[in-house]
PDB file of C-alpha atoms and ligand atoms in Angstrom:
ATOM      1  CA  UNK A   1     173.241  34.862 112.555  1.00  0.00           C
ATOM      2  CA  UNK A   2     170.730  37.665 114.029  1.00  0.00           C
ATOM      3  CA  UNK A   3     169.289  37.215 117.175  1.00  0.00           C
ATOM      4  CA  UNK A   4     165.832  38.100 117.800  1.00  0.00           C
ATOM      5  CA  UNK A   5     164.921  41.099 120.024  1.00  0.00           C
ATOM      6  CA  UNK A   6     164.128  40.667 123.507  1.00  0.00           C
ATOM      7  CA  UNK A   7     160.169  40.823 123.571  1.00  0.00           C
ATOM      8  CA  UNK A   8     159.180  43.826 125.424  1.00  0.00           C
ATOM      9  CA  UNK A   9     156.577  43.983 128.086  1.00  0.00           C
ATOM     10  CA  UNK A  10     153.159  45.161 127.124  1.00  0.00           C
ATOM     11  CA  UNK A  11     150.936  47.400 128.963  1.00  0.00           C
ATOM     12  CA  UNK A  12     148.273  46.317 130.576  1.00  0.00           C
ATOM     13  CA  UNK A  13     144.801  46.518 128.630  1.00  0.00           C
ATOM     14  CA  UNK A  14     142.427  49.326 129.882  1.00  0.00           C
ATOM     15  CA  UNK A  15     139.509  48.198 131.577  1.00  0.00           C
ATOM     16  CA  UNK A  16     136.030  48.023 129.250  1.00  0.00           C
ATOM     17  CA  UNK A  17     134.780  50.215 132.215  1.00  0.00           C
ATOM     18  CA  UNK A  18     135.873  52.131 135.068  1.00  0.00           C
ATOM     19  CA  UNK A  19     136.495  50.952 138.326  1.00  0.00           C
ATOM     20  CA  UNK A  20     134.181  51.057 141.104  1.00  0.00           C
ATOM     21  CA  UNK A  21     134.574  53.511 143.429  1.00  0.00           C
ATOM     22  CA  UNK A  22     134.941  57.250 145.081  1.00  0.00           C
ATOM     23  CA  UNK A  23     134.753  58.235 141.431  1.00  0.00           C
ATOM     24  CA  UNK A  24     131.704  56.735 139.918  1.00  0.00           C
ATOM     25  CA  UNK A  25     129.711  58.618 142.974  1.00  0.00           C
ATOM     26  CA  UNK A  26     130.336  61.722 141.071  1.00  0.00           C
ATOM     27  CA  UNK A  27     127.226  62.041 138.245  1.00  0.00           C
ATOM     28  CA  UNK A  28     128.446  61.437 134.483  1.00  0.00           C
ATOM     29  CA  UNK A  29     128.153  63.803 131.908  1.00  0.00           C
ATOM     30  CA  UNK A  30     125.218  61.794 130.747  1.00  0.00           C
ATOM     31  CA  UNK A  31     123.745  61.794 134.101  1.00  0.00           C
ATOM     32  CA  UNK A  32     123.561  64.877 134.698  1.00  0.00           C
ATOM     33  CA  UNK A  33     122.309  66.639 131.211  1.00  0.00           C
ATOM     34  CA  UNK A  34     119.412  63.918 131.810  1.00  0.00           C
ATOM     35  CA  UNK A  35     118.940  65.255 135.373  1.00  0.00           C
ATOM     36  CA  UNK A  36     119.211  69.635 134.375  1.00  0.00           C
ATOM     37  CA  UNK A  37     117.381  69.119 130.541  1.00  0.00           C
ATOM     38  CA  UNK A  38     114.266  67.374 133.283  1.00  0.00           C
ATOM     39  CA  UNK A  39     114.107  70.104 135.809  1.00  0.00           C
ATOM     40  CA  UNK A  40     114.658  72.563 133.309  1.00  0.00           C
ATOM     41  CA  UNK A  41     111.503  71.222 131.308  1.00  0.00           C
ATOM     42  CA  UNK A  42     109.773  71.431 134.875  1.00  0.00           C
ATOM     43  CA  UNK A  43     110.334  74.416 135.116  1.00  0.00           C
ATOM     44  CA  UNK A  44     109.640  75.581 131.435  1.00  0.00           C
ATOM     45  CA  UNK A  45     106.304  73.691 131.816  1.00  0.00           C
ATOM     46  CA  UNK A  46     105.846  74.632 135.285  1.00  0.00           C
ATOM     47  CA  UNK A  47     106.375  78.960 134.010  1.00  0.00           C
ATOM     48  CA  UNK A  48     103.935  78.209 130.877  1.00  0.00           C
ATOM     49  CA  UNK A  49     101.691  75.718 131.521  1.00  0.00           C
ATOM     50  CA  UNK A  50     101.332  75.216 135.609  1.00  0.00           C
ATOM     51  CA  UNK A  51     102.778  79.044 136.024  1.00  0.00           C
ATOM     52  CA  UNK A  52      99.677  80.154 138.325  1.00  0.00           C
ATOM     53  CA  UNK A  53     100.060  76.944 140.326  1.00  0.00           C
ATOM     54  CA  UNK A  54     103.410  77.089 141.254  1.00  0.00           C
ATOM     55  CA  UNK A  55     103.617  81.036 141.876  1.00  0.00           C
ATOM     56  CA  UNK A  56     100.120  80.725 143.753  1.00  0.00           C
ATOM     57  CA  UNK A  57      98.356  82.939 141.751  1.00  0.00           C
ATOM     58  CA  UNK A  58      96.023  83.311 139.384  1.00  0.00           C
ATOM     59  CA  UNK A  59      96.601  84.863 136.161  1.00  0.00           C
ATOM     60  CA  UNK A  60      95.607  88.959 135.728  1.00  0.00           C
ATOM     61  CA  UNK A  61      91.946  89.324 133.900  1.00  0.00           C
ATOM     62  CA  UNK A  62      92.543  91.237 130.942  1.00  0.00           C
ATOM     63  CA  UNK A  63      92.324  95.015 131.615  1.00  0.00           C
ATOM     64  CA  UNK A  64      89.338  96.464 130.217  1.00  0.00           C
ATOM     65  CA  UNK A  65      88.948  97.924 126.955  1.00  0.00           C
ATOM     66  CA  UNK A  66      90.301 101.571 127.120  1.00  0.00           C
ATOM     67  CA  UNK A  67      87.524 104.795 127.413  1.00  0.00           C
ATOM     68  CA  UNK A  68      85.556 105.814 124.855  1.00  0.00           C
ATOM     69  CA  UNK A  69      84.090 108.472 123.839  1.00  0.00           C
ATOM     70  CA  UNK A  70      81.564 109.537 121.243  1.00  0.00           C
ATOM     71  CA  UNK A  71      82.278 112.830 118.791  1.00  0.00           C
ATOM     72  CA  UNK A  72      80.451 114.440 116.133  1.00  0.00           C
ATOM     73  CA  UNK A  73      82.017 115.880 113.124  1.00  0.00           C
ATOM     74  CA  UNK A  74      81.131 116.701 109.351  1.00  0.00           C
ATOM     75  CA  UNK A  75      84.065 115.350 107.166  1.00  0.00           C
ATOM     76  CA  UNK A  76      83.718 116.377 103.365  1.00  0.00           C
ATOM     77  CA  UNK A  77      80.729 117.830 103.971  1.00  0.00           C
ATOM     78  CA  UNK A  78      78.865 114.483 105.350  1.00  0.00           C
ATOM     79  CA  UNK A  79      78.048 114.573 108.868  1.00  0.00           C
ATOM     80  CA  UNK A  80      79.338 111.543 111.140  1.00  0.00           C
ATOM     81  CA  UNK A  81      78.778 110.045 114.860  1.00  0.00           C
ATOM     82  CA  UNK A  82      81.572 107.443 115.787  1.00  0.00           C
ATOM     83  CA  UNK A  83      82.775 106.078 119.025  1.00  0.00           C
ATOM     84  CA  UNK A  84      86.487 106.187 119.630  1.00  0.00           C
ATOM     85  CA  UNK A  85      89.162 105.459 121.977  1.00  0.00           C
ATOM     86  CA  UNK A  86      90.015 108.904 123.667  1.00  0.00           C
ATOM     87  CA  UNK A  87      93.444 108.834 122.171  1.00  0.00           C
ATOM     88  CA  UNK A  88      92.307 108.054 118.742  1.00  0.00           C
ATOM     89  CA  UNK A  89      93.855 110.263 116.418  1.00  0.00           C
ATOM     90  CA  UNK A  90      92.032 112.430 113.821  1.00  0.00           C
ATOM     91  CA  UNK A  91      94.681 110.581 110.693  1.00  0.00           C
ATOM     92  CA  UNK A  92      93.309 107.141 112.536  1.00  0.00           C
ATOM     93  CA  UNK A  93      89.361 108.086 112.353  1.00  0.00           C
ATOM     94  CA  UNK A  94      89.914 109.157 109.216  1.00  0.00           C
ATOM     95  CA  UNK A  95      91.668 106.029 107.935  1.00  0.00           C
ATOM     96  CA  UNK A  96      90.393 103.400 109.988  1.00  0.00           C
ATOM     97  CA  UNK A  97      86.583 104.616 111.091  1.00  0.00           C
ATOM     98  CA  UNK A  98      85.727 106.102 108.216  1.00  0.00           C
ATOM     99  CA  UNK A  99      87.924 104.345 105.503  1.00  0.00           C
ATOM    100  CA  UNK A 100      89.152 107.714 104.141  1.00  0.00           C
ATOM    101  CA  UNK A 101      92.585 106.636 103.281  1.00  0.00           C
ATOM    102  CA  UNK A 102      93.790 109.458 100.980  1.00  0.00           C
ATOM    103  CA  UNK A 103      95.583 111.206 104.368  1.00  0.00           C
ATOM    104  CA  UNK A 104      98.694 109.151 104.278  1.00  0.00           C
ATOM    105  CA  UNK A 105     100.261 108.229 107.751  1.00  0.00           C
ATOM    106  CA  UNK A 106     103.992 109.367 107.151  1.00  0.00           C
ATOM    107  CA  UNK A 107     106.019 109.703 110.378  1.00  0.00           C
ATOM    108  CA  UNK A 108     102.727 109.919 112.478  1.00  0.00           C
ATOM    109  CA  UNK A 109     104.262 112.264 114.921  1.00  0.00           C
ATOM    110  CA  UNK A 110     103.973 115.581 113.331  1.00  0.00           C
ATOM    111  CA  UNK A 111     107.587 115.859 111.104  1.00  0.00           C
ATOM    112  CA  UNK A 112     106.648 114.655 107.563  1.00  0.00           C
ATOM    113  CA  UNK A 113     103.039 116.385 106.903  1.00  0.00           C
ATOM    114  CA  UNK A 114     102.034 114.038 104.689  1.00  0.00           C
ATOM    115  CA  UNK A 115      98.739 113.611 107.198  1.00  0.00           C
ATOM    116  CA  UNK A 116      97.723 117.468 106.396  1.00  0.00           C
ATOM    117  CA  UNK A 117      93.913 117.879 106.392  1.00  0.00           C
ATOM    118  CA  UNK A 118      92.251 121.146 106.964  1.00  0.00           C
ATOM    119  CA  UNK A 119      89.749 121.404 109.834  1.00  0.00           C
ATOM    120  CA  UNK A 120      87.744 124.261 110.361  1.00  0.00           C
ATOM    121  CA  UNK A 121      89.817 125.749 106.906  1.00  0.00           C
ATOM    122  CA  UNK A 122      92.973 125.469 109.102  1.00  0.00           C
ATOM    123  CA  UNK A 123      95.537 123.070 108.024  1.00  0.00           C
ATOM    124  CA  UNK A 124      96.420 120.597 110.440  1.00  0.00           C
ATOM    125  CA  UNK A 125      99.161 117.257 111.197  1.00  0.00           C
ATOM    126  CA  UNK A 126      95.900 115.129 111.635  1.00  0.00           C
ATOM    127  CA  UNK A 127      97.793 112.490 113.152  1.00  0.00           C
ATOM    128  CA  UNK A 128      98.906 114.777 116.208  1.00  0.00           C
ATOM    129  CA  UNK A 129      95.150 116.002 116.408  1.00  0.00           C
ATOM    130  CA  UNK A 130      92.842 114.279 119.060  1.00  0.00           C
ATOM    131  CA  UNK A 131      89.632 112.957 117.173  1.00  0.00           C
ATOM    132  CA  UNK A 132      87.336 113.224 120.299  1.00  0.00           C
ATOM    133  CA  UNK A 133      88.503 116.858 120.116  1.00  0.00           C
ATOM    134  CA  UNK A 134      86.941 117.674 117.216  1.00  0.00           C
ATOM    135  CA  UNK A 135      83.403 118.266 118.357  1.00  0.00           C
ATOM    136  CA  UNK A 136      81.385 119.879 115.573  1.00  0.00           C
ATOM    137  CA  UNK A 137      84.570 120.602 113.348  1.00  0.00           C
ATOM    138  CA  UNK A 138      84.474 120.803 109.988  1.00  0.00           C
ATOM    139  CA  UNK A 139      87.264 118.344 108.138  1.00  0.00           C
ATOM    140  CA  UNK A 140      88.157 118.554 104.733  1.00  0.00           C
ATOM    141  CA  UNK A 141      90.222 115.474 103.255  1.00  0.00           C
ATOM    142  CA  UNK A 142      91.973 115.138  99.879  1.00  0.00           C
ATOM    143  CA  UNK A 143      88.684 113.177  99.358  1.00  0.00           C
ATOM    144  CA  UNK A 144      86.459 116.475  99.576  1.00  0.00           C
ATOM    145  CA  UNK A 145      88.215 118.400  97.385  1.00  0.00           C
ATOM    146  CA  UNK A 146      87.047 118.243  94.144  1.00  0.00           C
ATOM    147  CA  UNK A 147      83.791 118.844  92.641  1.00  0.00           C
ATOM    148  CA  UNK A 148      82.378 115.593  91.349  1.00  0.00           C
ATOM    149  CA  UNK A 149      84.834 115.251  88.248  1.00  0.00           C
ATOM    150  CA  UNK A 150      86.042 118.694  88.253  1.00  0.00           C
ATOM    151  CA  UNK A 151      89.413 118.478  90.324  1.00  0.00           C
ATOM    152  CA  UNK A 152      90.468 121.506  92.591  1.00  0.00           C
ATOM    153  CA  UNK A 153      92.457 124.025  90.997  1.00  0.00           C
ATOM    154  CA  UNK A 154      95.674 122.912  93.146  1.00  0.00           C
ATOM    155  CA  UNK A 155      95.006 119.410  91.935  1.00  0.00           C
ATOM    156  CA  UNK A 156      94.822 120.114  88.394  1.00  0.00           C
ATOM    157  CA  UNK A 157      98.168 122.485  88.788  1.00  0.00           C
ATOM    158  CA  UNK A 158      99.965 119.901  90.650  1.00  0.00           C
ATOM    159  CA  UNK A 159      99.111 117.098  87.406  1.00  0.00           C
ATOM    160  CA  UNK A 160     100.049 120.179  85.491  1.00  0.00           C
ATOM    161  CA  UNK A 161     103.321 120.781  86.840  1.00  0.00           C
ATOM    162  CA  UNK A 162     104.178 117.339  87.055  1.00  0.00           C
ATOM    163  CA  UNK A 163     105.040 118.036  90.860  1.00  0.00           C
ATOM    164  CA  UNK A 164     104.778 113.820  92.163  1.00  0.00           C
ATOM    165  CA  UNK A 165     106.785 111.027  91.653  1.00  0.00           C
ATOM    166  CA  UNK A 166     105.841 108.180  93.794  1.00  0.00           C
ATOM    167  CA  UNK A 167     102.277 110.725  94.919  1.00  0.00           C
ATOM    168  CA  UNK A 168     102.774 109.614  98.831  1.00  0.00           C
ATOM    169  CA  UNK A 169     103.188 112.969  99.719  1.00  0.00           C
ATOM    170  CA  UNK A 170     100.611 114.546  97.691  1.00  0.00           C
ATOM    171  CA  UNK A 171      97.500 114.875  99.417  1.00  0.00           C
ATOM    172  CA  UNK A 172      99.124 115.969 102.603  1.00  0.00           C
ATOM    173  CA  UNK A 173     101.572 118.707 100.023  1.00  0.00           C
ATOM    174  CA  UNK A 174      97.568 119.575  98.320  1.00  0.00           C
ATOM    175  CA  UNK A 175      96.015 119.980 101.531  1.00  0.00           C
ATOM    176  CA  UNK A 176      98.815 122.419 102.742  1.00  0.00           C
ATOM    177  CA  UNK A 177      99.438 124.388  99.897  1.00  0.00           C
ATOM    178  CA  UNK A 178      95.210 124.686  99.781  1.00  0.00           C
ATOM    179  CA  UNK A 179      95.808 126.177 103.385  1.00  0.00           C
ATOM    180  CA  UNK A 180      98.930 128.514 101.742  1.00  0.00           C
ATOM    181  CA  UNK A 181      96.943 129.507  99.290  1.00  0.00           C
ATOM    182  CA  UNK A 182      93.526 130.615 101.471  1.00  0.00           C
ATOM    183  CA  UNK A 183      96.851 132.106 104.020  1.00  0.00           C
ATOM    184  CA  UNK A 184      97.606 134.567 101.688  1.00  0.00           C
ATOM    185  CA  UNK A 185     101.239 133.272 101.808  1.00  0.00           C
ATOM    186  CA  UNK A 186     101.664 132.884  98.027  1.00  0.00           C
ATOM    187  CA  UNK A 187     103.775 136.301  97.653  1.00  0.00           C
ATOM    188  CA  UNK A 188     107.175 134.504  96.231  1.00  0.00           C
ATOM    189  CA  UNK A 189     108.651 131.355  95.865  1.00  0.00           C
ATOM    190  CA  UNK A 190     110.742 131.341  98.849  1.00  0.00           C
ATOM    191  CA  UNK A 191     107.376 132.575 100.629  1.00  0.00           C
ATOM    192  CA  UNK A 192     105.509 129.419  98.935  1.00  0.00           C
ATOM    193  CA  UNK A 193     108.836 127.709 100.402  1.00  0.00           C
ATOM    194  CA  UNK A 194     108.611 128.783 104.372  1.00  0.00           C
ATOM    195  CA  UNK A 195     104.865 128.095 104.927  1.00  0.00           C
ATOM    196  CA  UNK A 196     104.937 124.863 103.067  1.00  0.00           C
ATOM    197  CA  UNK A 197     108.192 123.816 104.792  1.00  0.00           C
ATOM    198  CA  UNK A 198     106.403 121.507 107.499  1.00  0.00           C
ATOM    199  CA  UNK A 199     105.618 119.045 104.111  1.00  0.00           C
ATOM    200  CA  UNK A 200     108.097 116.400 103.152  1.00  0.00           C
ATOM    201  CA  UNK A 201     108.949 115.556  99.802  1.00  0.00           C
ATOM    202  CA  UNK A 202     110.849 112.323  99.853  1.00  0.00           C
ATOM    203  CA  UNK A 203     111.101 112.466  95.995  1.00  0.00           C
ATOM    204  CA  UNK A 204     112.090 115.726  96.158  1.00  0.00           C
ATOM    205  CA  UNK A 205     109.559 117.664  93.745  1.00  0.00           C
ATOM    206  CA  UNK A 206     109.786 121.083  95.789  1.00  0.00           C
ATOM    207  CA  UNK A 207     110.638 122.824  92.697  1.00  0.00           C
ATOM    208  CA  UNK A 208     107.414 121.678  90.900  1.00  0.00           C
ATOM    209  CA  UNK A 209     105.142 121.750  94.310  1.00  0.00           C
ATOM    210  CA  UNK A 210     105.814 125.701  94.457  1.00  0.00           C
ATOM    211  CA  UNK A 211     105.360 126.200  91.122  1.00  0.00           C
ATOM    212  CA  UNK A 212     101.902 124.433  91.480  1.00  0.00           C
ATOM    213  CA  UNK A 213     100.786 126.539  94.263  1.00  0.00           C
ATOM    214  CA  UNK A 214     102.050 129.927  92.625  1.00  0.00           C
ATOM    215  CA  UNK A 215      99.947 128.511  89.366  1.00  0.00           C
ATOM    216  CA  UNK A 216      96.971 128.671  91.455  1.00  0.00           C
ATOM    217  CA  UNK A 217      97.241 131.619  93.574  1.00  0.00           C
ATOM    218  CA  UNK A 218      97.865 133.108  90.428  1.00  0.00           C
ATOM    219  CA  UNK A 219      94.279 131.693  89.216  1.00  0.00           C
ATOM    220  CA  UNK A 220      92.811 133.438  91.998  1.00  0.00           C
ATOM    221  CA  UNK A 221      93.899 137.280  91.377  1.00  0.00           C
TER     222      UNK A 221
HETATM  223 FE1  LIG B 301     101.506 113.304 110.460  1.00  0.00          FE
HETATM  224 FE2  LIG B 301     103.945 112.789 109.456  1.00  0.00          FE
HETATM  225  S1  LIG B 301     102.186 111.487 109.533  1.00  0.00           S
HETATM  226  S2  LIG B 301     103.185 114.666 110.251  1.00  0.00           S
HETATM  227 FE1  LIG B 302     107.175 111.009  96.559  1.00  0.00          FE
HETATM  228 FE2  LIG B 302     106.615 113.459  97.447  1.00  0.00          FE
HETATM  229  S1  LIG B 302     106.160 112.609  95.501  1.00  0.00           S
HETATM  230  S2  LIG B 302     107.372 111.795  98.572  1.00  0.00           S
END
């Protein structure tokens, strides 16, 4: 017959909780996130909401609103009087003040020339030209150009030569090839090329653009 195995001793049952003692003294991990997650709300609430309080300070008034500075200037042929923060640019007048929006704001630091308006018959990156400069000038936007219905000669060569795609560089490419033209810098394609090399065709109608300008230079001999 088979004997039963000796029972073997079982170990004790952990305690529910632990002991009393040096230990527990230590915080728990519940402890202290409750104690950091409170100060750190303090001091949230105390850097938002009581910030002045606890640094001792008051908060800074708001600076006042940068100089001004009045400038009068005739812009497609109609005389106007504005008020303008001294570093208001002429692209930023034109666009903003005077809601002339045909000078499109490319790279607005004087690379892409798609902000080309002519002042005082010279072309010119408007958006590196100081408005409150511009005492007395004479602008002339893409808006100024034609003659009631009858488009300028460079606009009607440009729909003739089918020298856009997506137009954003148009007026600026008009306005500069305008100033070409009146330069006397229409004498060859690569000519046509060099002086209208500071205007950026994304779409990449160059071809087309000289062609344009060579169509009406050619109207003007
Ligand atoms: Fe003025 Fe590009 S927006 S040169
Ligand atoms: Fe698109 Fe010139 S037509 S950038």
């Amino acid at each position: 017959m088979p004997t039963e195995p000796p029972e073997l001793p079982q170990p004790p049952e952990p305690p529910v909780s632990p002991p009393e003692g040096p230990a527990s003294a230590a915080p728990s991990r519940r402890t202290f996130i409750a104690t950091t997650t409170a100060v750190g709300g303090a001091v949230v609430a105390g850097g938002l909401v009581a910030g002045p309080s606890v640094f001792g300070a008051e908060p800074a008034e708001a600076t006042d609103a940068p100089p001004g500075s009045g400038v009068s200037l005739t812009v497609n042929g109609e005389r106007h009087t504005v008020t303008v923060d001294n570093r208001t640019s002429l692209l930023d007048l034109l666009r903003e003040h005077l809601g002339l929006t045909g000078s499109k704001k490319g790279c607005n630091a004087g690379a892409c020339g798609a902000c080309t308006v002519l002042v005082d018959g010279r072309r010119v990156n408007s958006c590196l030209t100081l408005a409150v400069r511009l005492e007395g000038a004479e602008v002339t936007t893409i808006e100024g150009l034609a003659d009631g219905d009858r488009l300028h000669p460079l606009q009607q060569a440009f729909i003739d030569q089918d020298a856009f795609q997506c137009g954003y560089c148009t007026p600026g490419q008009i306005l500069s090839g305008v100033g070409c033209i009146d330069e006397g810098h229409t004498g060859s394609p690569e000519e046509i090329r060099e002086f209208m090399s500071g205007n950026i065709c994304r779409c990449g109608c160059y071809v087309k653009i000289v062609r344009a300008v060579e169509q009406t230079a050619a109207g003007r001999k």
